[in-house]
Coordinates of N, CA and C in Angstrom, one line a residue:
M1 N 0.9 -1.2 0.0 CA 0.0 0.0 0.0 C 0.9 1.2 0.0
S2 N 0.6 2.2 -0.9 CA 1.4 3.4 -0.9 C 1.2 4.3 0.3
L3 N 2.1 5.1 0.6 CA 2.0 6.0 1.7 C 0.9 7.0 1.5
L4 N 0.7 7.4 0.3 CA -0.4 8.4 0.0 C -1.8 7.7 0.2
L5 N -2.0 6.5 -0.2 CA -3.2 5.8 0.0 C -3.5 5.5 1.5
A6 N -2.4 5.2 2.2 CA -2.6 5.0 3.7 C -3.0 6.2 4.4
L7 N -2.5 7.4 4.0 CA -2.9 8.6 4.6 C -4.3 9.0 4.3
E8 N -4.7 8.7 3.0 CA -6.1 8.9 2.6 C -7.1 8.1 3.5
L9 N -6.7 6.8 3.7 CA -7.6 5.9 4.5 C -7.7 6.4 5.9
L10 N -6.5 6.9 6.5 CA -6.5 7.4 7.8 C -7.4 8.6 8.0
L11 N -7.3 9.5 7.0 CA -8.2 10.7 7.1 C -9.7 10.3 7.0
L12 N -10.0 9.3 6.2 CA -11.4 8.9 6.1 C -11.9 8.3 7.4
L13 N -11.1 7.5 8.0 CA -11.5 6.9 9.3 C -11.7 7.9 10.4
L14 N -10.8 8.9 10.4 CA -10.9 10.0 11.4 C -12.2 10.8 11.2
A15 N -12.7 10.9 9.9 CA -13.9 11.6 9.6 C -15.1 10.9 9.9
L16 N -15.1 9.6 10.0 CA -16.3 8.8 10.2 C -17.1 9.1 11.4
P17 N -16.4 9.1 12.6 CA -17.2 9.5 13.8 C -17.9 10.8 13.8
R18 N -17.2 11.8 13.1 CA -17.7 13.1 13.0 C -19.0 13.1 12.2
L19 N -18.9 12.4 11.1 CA -20.1 12.3 10.2 C -21.2 11.6 10.9
S20 N -21.0 10.6 11.6 CA -22.0 9.8 12.3 C -22.6 10.7 13.4
C21 N -21.8 11.5 14.1 CA -22.3 12.4 15.1 C -23.3 13.4 14.5
R22 N -22.9 14.0 13.4 CA -23.7 15.0 12.7 C -25.0 14.4 12.3
S23 N -25.0 13.2 11.8 CA -26.3 12.6 11.3 C -27.2 12.3 12.5
T24 N -26.6 11.8 13.6 CA -27.5 11.5 14.8 C -28.0 12.8 15.4
S25 N -27.2 13.9 15.4 CA -27.7 15.1 16.0 C -28.8 15.7 15.2
N26 N -28.7 15.6 13.8 CA -29.8 16.1 13.0 C -31.1 15.4 13.2
S27 N -31.0 14.1 13.4 CA -32.2 13.2 13.4 C -32.9 13.4 14.8
T28 N -32.2 13.9 15.8 CA -32.8 14.1 17.1 C -33.4 15.5 17.3
Q29 N -33.2 16.4 16.3 CA -33.8 17.7 16.4 C -35.3 17.7 16.0
P30 N -36.2 18.0 16.9 CA -37.6 18.0 16.5 C -37.9 19.0 15.4
S31 N -38.6 18.6 14.4 CA -39.0 19.6 13.3 C -40.1 20.5 13.8
L32 N -40.3 21.6 13.1 CA -41.4 22.5 13.5 C -42.7 21.8 13.5
D33 N -42.9 20.9 12.5 CA -44.2 20.1 12.5 C -44.4 19.3 13.8
R34 N -43.2 18.7 14.3 CA -43.3 18.0 15.5 C -43.6 18.8 16.7
Q35 N -43.0 20.0 16.7 CA -43.3 21.0 17.8 C -44.8 21.4 17.8
A36 N -45.3 21.6 16.6 CA -46.7 21.9 16.5 C -47.6 20.8 17.0
E37 N -47.2 19.5 16.6 CA -48.0 18.4 17.1 C -48.0 18.3 18.6
A38 N -46.9 18.6 19.2 CA -46.8 18.6 20.7 C -47.8 19.5 21.3
L39 N -47.9 20.7 20.7 CA -48.8 21.7 21.2 C -50.3 21.3 21.0
L40 N -50.6 20.7 19.8 CA -51.9 20.3 19.5 C -52.4 19.2 20.3
R41 N -51.5 18.3 20.7 CA -51.9 17.1 21.6 C -52.2 17.7 22.9
W42 N -51.5 18.7 23.4 CA -51.8 19.3 24.7 C -53.1 20.0 24.6
K43 N -53.3 20.8 23.6 CA -54.6 21.5 23.4 C -55.8 20.6 23.5
A44 N -55.6 19.4 22.9 CA -56.8 18.5 22.8 C -57.2 18.0 24.1
G45 N -56.4 18.1 25.1 CA -56.8 17.7 26.5 C -57.1 18.8 27.4
L46 N -57.2 20.0 26.8 CA -57.5 21.2 27.6 C -59.0 21.6 27.5
Y47 N -59.5 22.1 28.6 CA -60.8 22.8 28.6 C -60.5 24.3 29.0
I48 N -61.1 25.2 28.2 CA -60.8 26.6 28.4 C -62.0 27.3 29.0
R49 N -61.8 27.8 30.2 CA -62.9 28.4 31.0 C -63.0 29.9 30.6
G50 N -61.9 30.5 30.2 CA -61.9 32.0 30.0 C -62.6 32.4 28.7
T51 N -62.4 33.7 28.5 CA -63.0 34.3 27.3 C -62.0 34.2 26.1
Y52 N -60.8 33.7 26.3 CA -59.9 33.5 25.2 C -60.1 32.2 24.6
D53 N -59.4 31.9 23.5 CA -59.5 30.6 22.9 C -58.2 30.3 22.2
L54 N -58.0 29.0 21.8 CA -56.9 28.6 21.0 C -57.3 28.1 19.6
D55 N -58.3 28.8 19.1 CA -58.8 28.4 17.8 C -57.8 28.5 16.7
S56 N -56.8 29.4 16.9 CA -55.8 29.6 15.8 C -54.8 28.4 15.8
W57 N -54.8 27.5 16.9 CA -54.0 26.4 16.9 C -54.7 25.3 16.1
T58 N -54.4 25.1 14.8 CA -55.0 24.1 14.0 C -54.0 23.3 13.2
K59 N -54.4 22.1 13.0 CA -53.5 21.2 12.3 C -53.3 21.6 10.8
G60 N -52.1 21.5 10.3 CA -51.8 22.0 9.0 C -51.4 23.4 8.9
T61 N -51.4 24.1 10.0 CA -50.8 25.5 10.0 C -49.6 25.5 10.8
S62 N -48.8 26.6 10.7 CA -47.5 26.7 11.4 C -47.8 27.4 12.7
P63 N -47.2 26.9 13.8 CA -47.3 27.7 15.1 C -46.7 29.1 15.0
C64 N -45.8 29.3 14.0 CA -45.2 30.6 13.8 C -46.1 31.6 13.1
D65 N -47.3 31.1 12.6 CA -48.2 32.0 11.9 C -49.4 32.3 12.7
Y66 N -49.2 33.2 13.7 CA -50.3 33.8 14.4 C -51.0 32.8 15.4
W67 N -50.4 31.8 15.8 CA -51.0 30.9 16.9 C -51.0 31.8 18.2
T68 N -52.2 31.9 18.8 CA -52.3 32.7 20.0 C -51.3 32.2 21.1
G69 N -50.6 33.2 21.6 CA -49.7 32.9 22.7 C -48.4 32.2 22.4
V70 N -48.2 32.0 21.1 CA -47.0 31.3 20.7 C -46.1 32.3 19.8
T71 N -44.8 32.3 20.1 CA -43.9 33.1 19.3 C -42.7 32.2 18.9
C72 N -42.3 32.4 17.7 CA -41.1 31.6 17.2 C -39.9 32.6 17.0
S73 N -38.8 32.0 16.9 CA -37.6 32.7 16.6 C -36.6 31.8 15.8
N74 N -35.6 32.4 15.2 CA -34.6 31.7 14.5 C -33.6 31.1 15.5
A75 N -33.3 29.8 15.3 CA -32.2 29.2 16.1 C -31.3 28.4 15.2
V76 N -30.0 28.4 15.6 CA -29.1 27.6 14.9 C -29.0 26.2 15.5
L77 N -29.5 25.2 14.7 CA -29.5 23.9 15.2 C -28.2 23.2 15.1
P78 N -27.7 22.6 16.2 CA -26.4 22.0 16.2 C -26.3 20.8 15.2
R79 N -25.1 20.6 14.7 CA -24.9 19.4 13.8 C -23.5 18.9 14.2
G80 N -23.6 18.0 15.2 CA -22.4 17.4 15.7 C -21.5 18.5 16.3
G81 N -20.2 18.5 15.9 CA -19.3 19.5 16.4 C -19.3 20.8 15.6
D82 N -20.2 20.8 14.5 CA -20.2 22.0 13.6 C -21.5 22.8 13.9
Q83 N -21.4 24.1 13.5 CA -22.6 24.9 13.5 C -23.5 24.5 12.4
G84 N -24.8 24.4 12.8 CA -25.8 23.9 11.8 C -26.5 25.0 11.1
D85 N -27.7 24.7 10.6 CA -28.4 25.7 9.8 C -29.5 26.4 10.7
A86 N -29.8 27.6 10.4 CA -30.8 28.4 11.1 C -32.2 27.9 10.7
A87 N -33.1 27.8 11.7 CA -34.4 27.3 11.5 C -35.4 28.0 12.4
L88 N -36.6 28.1 12.1 CA -37.7 28.6 13.0 C -38.0 27.6 14.0
V89 N -38.1 28.0 15.3 CA -38.5 27.1 16.3 C -39.4 27.8 17.3
V90 N -40.2 27.1 18.0 CA -41.1 27.6 19.0 C -40.3 28.0 20.2
S91 N -40.3 29.3 20.5 CA -39.4 29.8 21.6 C -40.2 30.4 22.8
N92 N -41.4 30.7 22.6 CA -42.2 31.4 23.6 C -43.6 30.9 23.7
I93 N -44.1 30.6 24.9 CA -45.5 30.2 25.1 C -45.9 31.1 26.3
S94 N -46.9 32.0 26.0 CA -47.4 33.0 26.9 C -48.9 32.9 26.9
L95 N -49.4 32.1 27.9 CA -50.9 31.9 28.0 C -51.4 32.2 29.4
A96 N -50.8 33.2 30.1 CA -51.3 33.5 31.4 C -52.7 34.0 31.4
E97 N -53.5 33.6 32.4 CA -54.9 34.0 32.6 C -55.8 33.6 31.4
F98 N -55.5 32.4 30.8 CA -56.4 32.0 29.7 C -57.5 31.1 30.2
G99 N -57.5 30.7 31.4 CA -58.6 29.8 31.9 C -58.3 28.4 31.5
L100 N -57.1 28.0 31.3 CA -56.8 26.7 30.8 C -56.9 25.6 31.9
E101 N -57.7 24.6 31.7 CA -57.9 23.5 32.7 C -57.4 22.2 32.0
G102 N -56.5 21.6 32.6 CA -55.9 20.3 32.0 C -54.6 20.0 32.7
R103 N -53.9 19.0 32.2 CA -52.7 18.5 32.8 C -51.5 19.1 32.2
L104 N -50.6 19.7 33.0 CA -49.3 20.2 32.5 C -48.4 19.1 32.0
D105 N -48.5 17.9 32.6 CA -47.6 16.8 32.2 C -47.9 16.2 30.9
R106 N -49.0 16.7 30.2 CA -49.3 16.2 28.9 C -48.7 17.2 27.8
L107 N -48.0 18.2 28.3 CA -47.3 19.1 27.4 C -45.9 18.5 27.3
Y108 N -45.6 17.9 26.1 CA -44.3 17.1 26.0 C -43.2 18.1 25.7
F109 N -42.5 18.5 26.7 CA -41.4 19.5 26.6 C -40.3 18.9 25.7
A110 N -40.1 17.6 25.7 CA -39.0 17.0 24.9 C -39.1 17.4 23.4
D111 N -40.3 17.7 22.9 CA -40.5 18.1 21.5 C -40.5 19.6 21.4
L112 N -40.2 20.3 22.5 CA -40.1 21.8 22.5 C -38.9 22.3 23.1
P113 N -37.7 21.8 22.7 CA -36.5 22.0 23.5 C -35.9 23.4 23.3
H114 N -36.4 24.2 22.4 CA -35.9 25.6 22.2 C -36.6 26.7 22.9
L115 N -37.5 26.3 23.8 CA -38.3 27.3 24.6 C -37.4 28.2 25.4
V116 N -37.6 29.5 25.3 CA -36.9 30.5 26.1 C -37.8 31.1 27.2
H117 N -39.1 31.2 26.9 CA -40.0 31.9 27.8 C -41.3 31.0 27.9
V118 N -41.7 30.7 29.1 CA -42.9 30.0 29.3 C -43.7 30.6 30.5
D119 N -44.9 31.1 30.2 CA -45.8 31.7 31.2 C -47.1 31.1 31.1
L120 N -47.4 30.2 32.0 CA -48.7 29.6 32.1 C -49.4 29.9 33.4
S121 N -49.1 31.0 34.0 CA -49.6 31.4 35.3 C -51.1 31.7 35.3
Y122 N -51.7 31.6 36.4 CA -53.1 32.0 36.6 C -54.0 31.2 35.7
N123 N -53.9 29.9 35.7 CA -54.8 29.0 35.0 C -55.3 27.9 36.0
Y124 N -55.7 26.8 35.5 CA -56.2 25.7 36.3 C -55.5 24.4 36.0
L125 N -54.2 24.5 35.8 CA -53.4 23.4 35.3 C -53.2 22.4 36.5
L126 N -53.3 21.1 36.2 CA -53.3 20.1 37.2 C -52.0 19.2 37.0
G127 N -51.8 18.3 38.0 CA -50.8 17.3 37.8 C -49.4 17.8 38.2
P128 N -48.4 16.9 38.0 CA -47.0 17.3 38.4 C -46.3 18.1 37.4
I129 N -45.3 18.8 37.8 CA -44.4 19.4 36.8 C -43.5 18.3 36.2
P130 N -43.6 18.0 34.9 CA -42.9 16.9 34.3 C -41.4 17.0 34.4
S131 N -40.7 15.9 34.6 CA -39.3 15.9 34.7 C -38.7 16.3 33.3
S132 N -39.4 16.1 32.3 CA -38.9 16.4 30.9 C -38.7 17.9 30.8
I133 N -39.0 18.7 31.7 CA -38.7 20.2 31.7 C -37.2 20.4 31.7
G134 N -36.5 19.4 32.1 CA -35.0 19.5 32.2 C -34.4 19.6 30.8
V135 N -35.1 19.3 29.7 CA -34.6 19.5 28.4 C -34.5 20.9 27.9
L136 N -35.2 21.8 28.7 CA -35.3 23.2 28.2 C -34.1 24.0 28.7
T137 N -32.9 23.6 28.1 CA -31.7 24.2 28.6 C -31.5 25.7 28.1
N138 N -32.4 26.2 27.3 CA -32.3 27.6 26.9 C -33.3 28.5 27.6
L139 N -34.1 27.8 28.5 CA -35.2 28.6 29.2 C -34.6 29.7 30.1
V140 N -35.2 30.8 30.0 CA -34.8 32.0 30.8 C -35.9 32.4 31.8
Y141 N -37.1 32.2 31.4 CA -38.3 32.6 32.2 C -39.3 31.5 32.3
L142 N -39.7 31.1 33.6 CA -40.7 30.1 33.8 C -41.6 30.5 34.9
D143 N -42.9 30.7 34.5 CA -43.9 31.1 35.5 C -45.1 30.1 35.4
L144 N -45.2 29.3 36.4 CA -46.3 28.3 36.5 C -47.1 28.6 37.7
S145 N -47.0 29.8 38.3 CA -47.7 30.1 39.5 C -49.2 30.2 39.4
N146 N -49.9 30.1 40.5 CA -51.3 30.2 40.6 C -52.1 29.2 39.7
N147 N -51.7 27.9 39.9 CA -52.4 26.8 39.2 C -52.8 25.8 40.3
R148 N -52.9 24.6 39.9 CA -53.3 23.5 40.8 C -52.3 22.4 40.7
L149 N -51.1 22.7 40.5 CA -50.0 21.7 40.3 C -49.7 21.0 41.6
N150 N -49.4 19.7 41.5 CA -49.1 19.0 42.7 C -47.8 18.1 42.5
G151 N -47.4 17.3 43.5 CA -46.2 16.5 43.3 C -45.0 17.3 43.8
F152 N -43.8 16.7 43.5 CA -42.6 17.3 43.9 C -42.1 18.3 42.8
I153 N -41.2 19.2 43.2 CA -40.5 20.0 42.3 C -39.4 19.1 41.7
P154 N -39.4 18.9 40.4 CA -38.4 17.9 39.8 C -37.0 18.4 39.9
T155 N -36.1 17.5 40.2 CA -34.7 17.8 40.3 C -34.1 18.3 39.0
S156 N -34.8 17.9 37.9 CA -34.3 18.3 36.6 C -34.5 19.8 36.3
I157 N -35.0 20.6 37.2 CA -35.2 22.0 37.0 C -34.0 22.8 37.1
D158 N -32.8 22.2 37.2 CA -31.6 22.9 37.3 C -31.1 23.4 35.9
L159 N -31.9 24.4 35.4 CA -31.7 24.9 34.0 C -30.7 26.0 34.0
P160 N -29.7 25.9 33.2 CA -28.5 26.8 33.3 C -28.7 28.2 33.0
H161 N -29.7 28.6 32.2 CA -29.9 30.0 31.8 C -31.1 30.6 32.5
L162 N -31.8 29.9 33.4 CA -33.0 30.4 34.1 C -32.7 31.6 34.9
V163 N -33.5 32.7 34.7 CA -33.3 34.0 35.4 C -34.5 34.2 36.3
F164 N -35.7 33.7 35.9 CA -36.9 34.0 36.6 C -37.6 32.6 36.8
L165 N -38.0 32.3 38.1 CA -38.7 31.0 38.4 C -39.8 31.3 39.4
N166 N -41.0 31.1 39.0 CA -42.2 31.3 39.9 C -43.1 30.0 39.8
L167 N -43.1 29.3 40.9 CA -43.9 28.1 41.1 C -44.9 28.3 42.2
G168 N -45.0 29.5 42.7 CA -45.9 29.8 43.9 C -47.4 29.6 43.6
Y169 N -48.1 29.4 44.8 CA -49.5 29.3 44.8 C -50.0 28.1 43.9
N170 N -49.4 26.9 44.3 CA -49.8 25.7 43.8 C -50.0 24.7 44.9
H171 N -50.0 23.4 44.7 CA -50.1 22.4 45.8 C -48.8 21.5 45.7
L172 N -47.7 22.1 45.4 CA -46.5 21.3 45.4 C -46.1 20.9 46.8
S173 N -45.5 19.7 46.9 CA -45.2 19.1 48.2 C -43.7 18.6 48.2
G174 N -43.3 18.1 49.3 CA -41.9 17.6 49.5 C -41.0 18.8 49.7
G175 N -39.7 18.5 49.6 CA -38.7 19.5 49.9 C -38.3 20.3 48.7
I176 N -37.5 21.4 48.9 CA -36.9 22.1 47.8 C -35.7 21.4 47.4
P177 N -35.6 21.0 46.1 CA -34.5 20.2 45.6 C -33.2 21.0 45.7
S178 N -32.1 20.4 46.1 CA -30.9 21.1 46.2 C -30.4 21.5 44.8
S179 N -30.9 20.8 43.7 CA -30.5 21.2 42.4 C -30.9 22.6 42.0
I180 N -31.8 23.2 42.7 CA -32.2 24.6 42.4 C -31.0 25.5 42.6
G181 N -30.1 25.1 43.5 CA -28.9 25.9 43.8 C -27.9 26.0 42.6
A182 N -28.2 25.1 41.6 CA -27.3 25.2 40.4 C -27.7 26.2 39.4
L183 N -28.8 26.9 39.7 CA -29.3 28.0 38.8 C -28.4 29.2 38.9
A184 N -27.3 29.2 38.3 CA -26.3 30.2 38.5 C -26.7 31.6 38.1
K185 N -27.7 31.7 37.1 CA -28.1 33.0 36.6 C -29.4 33.5 37.3
L186 N -30.0 32.7 38.2 CA -31.3 33.1 38.8 C -31.3 34.4 39.5
E187 N -32.3 35.2 39.2 CA -32.4 36.5 39.9 C -33.7 36.6 40.7
N188 N -34.7 35.8 40.3 CA -36.0 35.9 41.0 C -36.5 34.4 41.3
L189 N -36.8 34.1 42.5 CA -37.2 32.8 42.9 C -38.4 32.9 43.8
Y190 N -39.6 32.3 43.4 CA -40.8 32.3 44.2 C -41.4 30.9 44.2
L191 N -41.5 30.4 45.5 CA -42.0 29.1 45.7 C -43.1 29.1 46.8
S192 N -43.5 30.3 47.2 CA -44.4 30.4 48.4 C -45.8 29.9 48.1
S193 N -46.6 29.6 49.2 CA -47.9 29.2 49.2 C -48.1 27.9 48.4
N194 N -47.2 26.9 48.8 CA -47.3 25.5 48.4 C -47.4 24.7 49.7
D195 N -47.2 23.4 49.6 CA -47.1 22.5 50.7 C -45.7 22.0 50.9
L196 N -44.7 22.8 50.7 CA -43.3 22.4 50.8 C -42.9 22.3 52.2
N197 N -42.0 21.3 52.5 CA -41.5 21.1 53.8 C -40.0 20.8 53.8
G198 N -39.5 20.6 55.0 CA -38.1 20.3 55.1 C -37.3 21.6 55.2
S199 N -36.0 21.4 55.3 CA -35.0 22.5 55.4 C -34.7 23.2 54.1
I200 N -34.2 24.4 54.2 CA -33.7 25.1 53.0 C -32.4 24.5 52.6
P201 N -32.2 24.0 51.4 CA -31.0 23.5 50.9 C -29.8 24.5 51.0
T202 N -28.7 24.0 51.5 CA -27.5 24.9 51.6 C -27.1 25.4 50.2
S203 N -27.4 24.6 49.2 CA -27.0 25.0 47.8 C -27.6 26.3 47.4
L204 N -28.7 26.8 48.1 CA -29.2 28.1 47.7 C -28.3 29.2 48.1
G205 N -27.3 28.9 48.9 CA -26.3 29.9 49.2 C -25.3 30.1 48.0
N206 N -25.5 29.4 47.0 CA -24.6 29.5 45.8 C -25.1 30.7 44.9
F207 N -26.3 31.2 45.1 CA -26.8 32.2 44.3 C -26.0 33.5 44.4
T208 N -25.6 34.1 43.3 CA -24.8 35.3 43.3 C -25.5 36.5 42.7
K209 N -26.6 36.2 41.9 CA -27.3 37.2 41.2 C -28.8 37.4 41.7
L210 N -29.1 36.7 42.8 CA -30.5 36.7 43.3 C -30.9 38.1 43.8
T211 N -32.0 38.6 43.4 CA -32.5 39.9 43.9 C -33.8 39.8 44.6
S212 N -34.5 38.7 44.4 CA -35.8 38.6 45.0 C -36.1 37.1 45.3
I213 N -36.6 36.8 46.5 CA -36.8 35.4 46.9 C -38.0 35.3 47.8
D214 N -38.8 34.3 47.7 CA -39.9 34.0 48.6 C -40.2 32.5 48.5
L215 N -39.8 31.8 49.6 CA -39.8 30.4 49.6 C -41.1 29.8 50.3
F216 N -41.5 30.4 51.3 CA -42.7 29.8 52.1 C -43.8 30.8 52.3

C-alpha cells in the first residue's frame, strides 16, 4: 500500500465518527411540525374556561403563523461539532390567565427544546411538573404560579440559563431540591404558598445574582 493511500484511508477513518455524530444530531432535532404536534396534543386535552381561545392552533398550520400565545424565533440547530443551519423554532409560550384547565404533564417538553420563555400562570393546570422540563436548557423565564399543580419540584429543574422562576400558589409538596442551587443566573425565585416542607438546601447559598426570593 502506498504512503499516499494509507494517509487517505486514515483521514477517512478519522472523519467517520464526526459524520456519524452529525447525522445523529440532526435526526434528534424535532422539526417545526413535531413541535406543532406537541402543542396540538396538549390543546386536545384542555378545557378553556376563560374568554380567550386557542382556535388559531389548527393542524396543517404553522405555530409561527399567528398561533395565539406562541412566538417563534430563529435558532441555529447544532450538527455534531459543527454549527448547523438556522431554522424557525417555538421559543415562547405565553398563556397567562387563559382559563386553561388540564394537565401540564401532557405538554411534551421534549419536543419543544428551544423554549426560552414559558408563562402559564393563573390557570387551572393540574398534575405534576414533568421531569422532561429538564430538556429546556435555553429557558430563561418560567412562571407556573397560581395553578393547581401537585407533586414534587423535579430535580431536573436545574436549567443553566434560568433567570426567573415562579412556582408559587400551587399544591407542590416535598422538599426544595438542592439542584435549584445550580441555577447560576437566577435573579427571582418564588415558591411560596405551596405545601413544601423540610429545610432550605444549603445549595441556595450559591446564588450570586438573586435579587428577590420568597420560599414559604
